[in-house]
Tab-separated table of C-alpha atoms in Angstrom:
chain	number	residue	atom	x	y	z
K	259	MET	CA	79.672	42.736	6.360
K	260	ARG	CA	76.690	44.644	6.485
K	261	PRO	CA	74.418	43.801	9.029
K	262	ALA	CA	70.070	42.048	8.540
K	263	ARG	CA	67.884	44.471	8.803
K	264	CYS	CA	65.164	44.021	10.869
K	265	HIS	CA	61.212	44.492	9.327
K	266	GLY	CA	58.739	44.829	11.711
K	267	TRP	CA	54.694	45.502	10.691
K	268	GLY	CA	53.129	48.036	8.053
K	269	MET	CA	50.373	50.299	8.429
K	270	VAL	CA	48.275	48.415	6.358
K	271	GLU	CA	49.736	44.823	7.540
K	272	PHE	CA	48.766	46.414	11.240
K	273	LEU	CA	44.905	47.269	9.746
K	274	ILE	CA	44.161	44.011	8.652
K	275	ALA	CA	45.567	42.103	11.535
K	276	ILE	CA	43.316	44.912	13.549
K	277	ALA	CA	40.210	44.145	10.788
K	278	LEU	CA	40.429	40.062	11.536
K	279	GLY	CA	40.922	40.662	15.338
K	280	LEU	CA	37.141	42.221	15.401
K	281	LEU	CA	36.081	40.369	13.460
K	282	VAL	CA	36.471	36.736	15.107
K	283	SER	CA	35.763	39.058	18.220
K	284	LEU	CA	32.102	39.889	16.015
K	285	LEU	CA	31.622	36.392	15.198
K	286	ALA	CA	32.497	34.918	19.446
K	287	GLY	CA	29.847	37.527	20.112
K	288	GLY	CA	27.014	36.760	18.239
K	289	LEU	CA	27.772	32.909	19.266
K	290	LEU	CA	28.035	34.038	22.944
K	291	VAL	CA	24.487	36.227	22.504
K	292	ALA	CA	23.131	32.907	20.142
K	293	SER	CA	24.370	29.928	22.716
K	294	GLY	CA	22.386	32.300	25.679
K	295	SER	CA	19.483	33.298	24.132
K	296	ASN	CA	19.512	29.612	22.797
K	297	TYR	CA	19.377	28.312	26.945
K	298	ARG	CA	17.343	31.033	28.154
K	299	ASN	CA	14.598	29.445	25.409
K	300	HIS	CA	15.489	25.937	26.682
K	301	SER	CA	14.728	27.251	30.417
K	302	ASP	CA	12.530	29.149	29.279
K	303	ASN	CA	10.422	26.206	28.026
K	304	ALA	CA	11.241	23.696	30.950
K	305	LEU	CA	9.920	25.974	33.513
K	306	VAL	CA	6.588	26.194	30.991
K	307	GLY	CA	6.234	22.523	30.790
K	308	ASP	CA	6.700	21.637	34.487
K	309	GLY	CA	3.867	24.705	35.303
K	310	GLY	CA	1.705	22.863	32.346
K	311	ARG	CA	1.726	19.371	33.767
K	312	TYR	CA	1.506	20.274	37.539
K	313	ALA	CA	-2.192	22.512	36.350
K	314	LEU	CA	-3.230	19.312	34.285
K	315	GLN	CA	-2.759	16.743	36.869
K	316	LEU	CA	-3.871	19.143	39.780
K	317	MET	CA	-6.954	19.722	37.987
K	318	ALA	CA	-7.548	16.202	36.757
K	319	ARG	CA	-7.570	15.094	39.834
K	320	THR	CA	-10.245	17.584	41.296
K	321	ILE	CA	-12.338	16.849	38.568
K	322	ARG	CA	-12.499	12.501	39.352
K	323	GLN	CA	-13.002	13.296	43.029
K	324	GLY	CA	-15.461	15.521	42.185
K	325	ALA	CA	-18.465	12.869	41.221
K	326	TYR	CA	-17.208	11.112	44.325
K	327	ILE	CA	-20.044	9.306	46.845
K	328	ASN	CA	-19.560	7.746	49.951
K	329	TRP	CA	-21.097	4.124	49.968
K	330	ASP	CA	-19.932	3.336	53.391
K	331	SER	CA	-22.070	5.191	54.868
K	332	ASP	CA	-25.445	3.903	56.603
K	333	LEU	CA	-27.313	6.908	55.598
K	334	ALA	CA	-28.774	7.036	51.253
K	335	PRO	CA	-26.048	9.361	49.544
K	336	SER	CA	-27.305	12.922	49.787
K	337	GLU	CA	-26.005	13.221	46.100
K	338	LEU	CA	-28.257	11.664	44.452
K	339	GLU	CA	-31.411	13.552	45.920
K	340	PRO	CA	-33.267	15.152	42.958
K	341	GLY	CA	-32.735	18.334	44.177
K	342	ALA	CA	-29.097	18.135	45.196
K	343	LEU	CA	-26.951	20.628	43.533
K	344	ALA	CA	-24.422	19.123	40.198
K	345	ALA	CA	-20.727	18.638	41.039
K	346	ILE	CA	-19.324	20.095	37.823
K	347	ASP	CA	-20.318	24.566	37.118
K	348	GLY	CA	-18.153	26.597	35.220
K	349	ARG	CA	-18.704	30.007	33.189
K	350	ASP	CA	-17.136	31.232	29.458
K	351	ALA	CA	-15.461	34.036	29.368
K	352	ALA	CA	-14.766	35.248	33.069
K	353	SER	CA	-13.080	35.532	35.751
K	354	ILE	CA	-13.837	36.111	39.706
K	355	SER	CA	-12.606	37.593	42.630
K	356	ARG	CA	-10.371	35.423	45.735
K	357	GLY	CA	-13.026	36.550	48.491
K	358	SER	CA	-16.448	36.384	46.964
K	359	ASP	CA	-18.699	33.074	47.599
K	360	GLY	CA	-17.757	30.878	45.032
K	361	ILE	CA	-18.865	31.823	41.547
K	362	SER	CA	-21.670	33.626	41.689
K	363	ALA	CA	-20.791	37.365	41.217
K	364	PRO	CA	-18.177	36.697	38.276
K	365	LEU	CA	-15.760	39.900	36.783
K	366	PRO	CA	-14.601	39.929	33.084
K	367	ALA	CA	-12.471	37.873	31.497
K	368	VAL	CA	-8.471	37.997	31.833
K	369	ALA	CA	-6.462	36.762	29.089
K	370	ASN	CA	-8.406	36.059	25.535
K	371	GLY	CA	-11.574	34.982	27.550
K	372	SER	CA	-10.937	32.917	29.289
K	373	ASP	CA	-13.089	30.489	31.494
K	374	VAL	CA	-13.157	29.535	34.442
K	375	LEU	CA	-14.329	26.050	36.359
K	376	ALA	CA	-16.239	25.052	39.335
K	377	VAL	CA	-16.087	21.210	40.910
K	378	SER	CA	-17.639	20.664	44.392
K	379	PHE	CA	-17.415	16.939	46.448
K	380	SER	CA	-18.287	15.330	49.998
K	381	GLY	CA	-15.705	14.713	52.304
K	382	SER	CA	-14.526	11.869	53.827
K	383	GLY	CA	-13.709	10.849	57.498
K	384	ASP	CA	-14.004	12.965	61.019
K	385	GLY	CA	-12.423	15.731	63.188
K	386	ALA	CA	-11.973	19.099	60.916
K	387	THR	CA	-9.838	18.101	57.885
K	388	GLY	CA	-11.664	14.703	57.393
K	389	ASP	CA	-9.414	11.796	56.919
K	390	GLY	CA	-7.422	13.122	54.308
K	391	SER	CA	-8.700	11.022	51.547
K	392	SER	CA	-10.750	14.231	49.818
K	393	VAL	CA	-9.002	17.467	49.535
K	394	ASN	CA	-9.440	20.062	47.783
K	395	CYS	CA	-7.024	21.978	45.457
K	396	ALA	CA	-5.393	23.876	48.051
K	397	GLY	CA	-4.428	19.734	50.018
K	398	PHE	CA	-6.403	20.582	52.524
K	399	GLY	CA	-8.482	17.701	53.581
K	400	VAL	CA	-12.675	17.895	53.417
K	401	ALA	CA	-14.351	16.551	56.477
K	402	GLY	CA	-17.078	14.147	56.274
K	403	GLY	CA	-20.602	15.239	55.977
K	404	THR	CA	-19.849	18.918	54.249
K	405	ARG	CA	-19.420	19.987	50.254
K	406	GLY	CA	-15.847	21.416	49.859
K	407	SER	CA	-14.898	23.168	47.017
K	408	SER	CA	-12.373	23.692	44.425
K	409	ILE	CA	-12.796	26.850	41.642
K	410	PHE	CA	-10.169	27.529	38.760
K	411	TYR	CA	-10.074	30.399	37.555
K	412	VAL	CA	-7.511	33.186	35.676
K	413	ALA	CA	-6.331	36.385	37.450
K	414	LEU	CA	-3.493	39.366	36.933
K	415	ASP	CA	-0.840	38.868	40.008
K	416	ALA	CA	0.280	42.702	41.523
K	417	SER	CA	2.487	42.724	38.455
K	418	GLY	CA	-0.071	42.308	35.547
K	419	GLU	CA	1.131	39.057	34.661
K	420	ALA	CA	-2.049	36.216	33.980
K	421	GLU	CA	-1.615	33.414	36.202
K	422	LEU	CA	-4.052	30.404	36.621
K	423	ARG	CA	-5.513	30.357	40.359
K	424	CYS	CA	-7.422	27.171	42.640
K	425	LYS	CA	-9.571	29.013	44.637
K	426	TYR	CA	-11.012	27.222	47.705
K	427	ARG	CA	-13.599	27.468	50.893
K	428	SER	CA	-11.613	26.625	54.674
K	429	ALA	CA	-12.415	27.326	57.838
K	430	SER	CA	-11.557	31.250	57.416
K	431	GLY	CA	-13.742	32.181	54.707
K	432	TRP	CA	-12.742	31.809	50.513
K	433	GLY	CA	-8.905	32.090	49.764
K	434	ALA	CA	-7.226	31.215	46.356
K	435	ASP	CA	-3.630	30.128	45.371
K	436	ALA	CA	-1.726	30.769	42.250
K	437	ILE	CA	-0.520	27.634	40.374
K	438	ALA	CA	0.370	28.359	36.873
K	439	ARG	CA	2.018	32.018	35.906
K	440	GLY	CA	1.849	33.392	32.486
K	441	VAL	CA	-1.351	31.956	31.243
K	442	ASP	CA	-2.239	33.402	27.441
K	443	SER	CA	-6.116	31.441	27.864
K	444	PHE	CA	-7.547	29.075	30.078
K	445	GLN	CA	-10.213	27.129	28.050
K	446	VAL	CA	-12.702	23.655	29.026
K	447	LEU	CA	-15.012	22.148	27.567
K	448	TYR	CA	-18.109	19.571	28.856
K	449	GLY	CA	-18.829	16.337	27.666
K	450	VAL	CA	-22.715	16.048	27.750
K	451	ASP	CA	-24.162	12.551	28.054
K	452	THR	CA	-27.561	13.551	26.036
K	453	ASP	CA	-29.068	9.878	25.547
K	454	ALA	CA	-31.892	8.981	27.921
K	455	PRO	CA	-31.815	7.078	30.568
K	456	MET	CA	-27.505	8.434	30.620
K	457	ASP	CA	-25.172	5.484	29.845
K	458	GLY	CA	-22.686	7.630	31.222
K	459	VAL	CA	-20.685	8.537	27.641
K	460	PRO	CA	-20.806	12.107	25.728
K	461	ASN	CA	-22.174	12.694	22.992
K	462	THR	CA	-21.410	15.957	22.688
K	463	TYR	CA	-18.690	18.621	24.035
K	464	LEU	CA	-20.098	22.379	24.622
K	465	ASN	CA	-18.791	25.542	26.532
K	466	ALA	CA	-20.414	26.555	30.226
K	467	THR	CA	-22.773	28.951	28.099
K	468	ALA	CA	-24.258	25.777	26.337
K	469	VAL	CA	-24.851	23.458	29.332
K	470	GLN	CA	-26.467	26.636	31.028
K	471	ALA	CA	-28.772	26.975	28.770
K	472	MET	CA	-30.122	23.353	28.505
K	473	ALA	CA	-29.783	22.839	32.612
K	474	GLY	CA	-27.309	20.367	31.986
K	475	TRP	CA	-24.434	20.558	35.038
K	476	LYS	CA	-26.115	17.015	35.697
K	477	ARG	CA	-25.102	15.337	32.743
K	478	VAL	CA	-21.800	16.397	32.537
K	479	CYS	CA	-19.651	12.752	32.392
K	480	SER	CA	-16.080	14.274	31.063
K	481	ILE	CA	-14.472	17.554	31.149
K	482	LYS	CA	-11.863	18.997	27.927
K	483	LEU	CA	-8.875	21.392	29.799
K	484	ALA	CA	-7.060	23.086	27.622
K	485	LEU	CA	-4.409	25.957	28.391
K	486	LEU	CA	-1.499	27.654	27.056
K	487	LEU	CA	0.966	29.158	28.668
K	488	HIS	CA	4.259	31.129	27.778
K	489	GLY	CA	8.364	31.820	29.569
K	490	GLU	CA	8.896	35.336	31.245
K	491	HIS	CA	11.101	36.199	28.773
K	492	ASN	CA	11.453	37.082	24.294
K	493	THR	CA	13.562	33.996	23.605
K	494	ARG	CA	12.793	32.619	20.214
K	495	ALA	CA	14.519	33.624	17.532
K	496	ASP	CA	12.165	33.027	14.813
K	497	THR	CA	9.697	35.821	13.989
K	498	LEU	CA	6.666	34.117	13.020
K	499	ASN	CA	3.423	34.655	13.878
K	500	ALA	CA	2.068	31.939	15.687
K	501	ARG	CA	-1.546	30.530	15.721
K	502	TYR	CA	-2.236	28.032	19.038
K	503	ASP	CA	-5.986	26.254	18.413
K	504	LEU	CA	-6.712	24.745	22.601
K	505	PHE	CA	-9.012	22.292	21.423
K	506	GLY	CA	-7.815	21.596	17.393
K	507	PRO	CA	-8.319	24.188	13.894
K	508	ALA	CA	-12.258	22.339	13.646
K	509	TYR	CA	-13.348	23.368	16.601
K	510	SER	CA	-11.752	27.199	16.430
K	511	ASP	CA	-13.196	27.261	12.946
K	512	ALA	CA	-16.275	26.321	13.682
K	513	HIS	CA	-17.120	27.782	17.353
K	514	GLY	CA	-15.691	31.448	16.261
K	515	GLY	CA	-17.662	32.998	19.095
K	516	ASP	CA	-16.234	30.751	21.747
K	517	ILE	CA	-13.499	33.698	23.034
K	518	GLY	CA	-10.178	32.324	23.627
K	519	VAL	CA	-9.912	28.941	21.928
K	520	ARG	CA	-7.818	30.351	18.954
K	521	VAL	CA	-5.059	32.344	19.989
K	522	VAL	CA	-3.057	34.470	17.389
K	523	GLU	CA	0.398	35.429	18.655
K	524	GLY	CA	-0.153	39.011	16.527
K	525	SER	CA	-2.934	39.967	18.589
K	526	LEU	CA	-0.920	40.012	21.582
K	527	PRO	CA	1.005	42.199	23.041
K	528	PRO	CA	4.564	43.106	21.059
K	529	SER	CA	6.688	43.017	24.296
K	530	GLN	CA	4.858	39.116	24.438
K	531	ARG	CA	4.819	37.837	21.081
K	532	LEU	CA	8.196	35.593	21.075
K	533	ARG	CA	8.131	34.113	24.058
K	534	ALA	CA	8.594	30.258	24.780
K	535	ARG	CA	4.645	28.776	24.076
K	536	ARG	CA	2.967	25.765	24.685
K	537	VAL	CA	-0.673	24.250	24.365
K	538	PHE	CA	-1.758	21.728	27.516
K	539	SER	CA	-4.829	19.118	26.893
K	540	MET	CA	-6.476	16.866	28.682
K	541	THR	CA	-9.704	15.443	28.923
K	542	VAL	CA	-10.981	13.587	32.080
K	543	ALA	CA	-13.484	11.529	32.514
K	544	LEU	CA	-15.672	12.251	36.169
K	545	ARG	CA	-16.059	8.937	38.603
K	546	ASN	CA	-19.123	6.822	37.318
K	547	ARG	CA	-21.569	7.903	40.190
K	548	ASP	CA	-23.118	4.585	40.113
K	549	GLY	CA	-20.257	2.574	42.636
């Protein structure tokens, strides 16, 4: 009886098997890359969200504290004197240095004409740091009978990344700490009460230049904050040329000269165009100064 012959793979079958294996590997590699990119994008979005929410909460707390008056004192509140400085001040499209006195020496703007917001407030309690109920943006207490300052502005860190900083005055002088990285734009509008007498309700929202022109800082009764942040890496899969209107399209269309209220992704450096981005905004009312 003739033995059965064993048949192996021919060259054609072998090449087909290699091609199929390479195709499966290619698909699996693509899925792995996409999965890794999605994970990084999700991680960057989470970090951007945390940074934006923290920055808004800190600024909101500071603004509400700005009009604080100690009505328990036996002396008349100095904040109500006609010559007293306003609790709110600001600059459009500017930056400042860490060690300068307040916002007295503005520098060229960083990150699409980002603004400067300055809040001054009264301290509370005895001792060098008071009773802890009145604190600056770094969390340090301010004693009663003194004025504290919290200033928010955008500057570049050592690597060239724009960051939102909080500047404050301590016993040893002025200092500043970063509170959010990856800033594309930081914009501020001021709600101005134009009624006579004032009723504490904003009639219009203006930028710092307009408020300064009308000498209306003491008429500011609310503040609109807007912050556009980006992630650390190019993780987006799309190639859309997105547009971000920090105070809405209507305001951007009507105020084309207000630098930074509209940011078009195509105008950013190519290395930053495909990053996770989000606009954070909030309107904060100042404390009622009548009690």
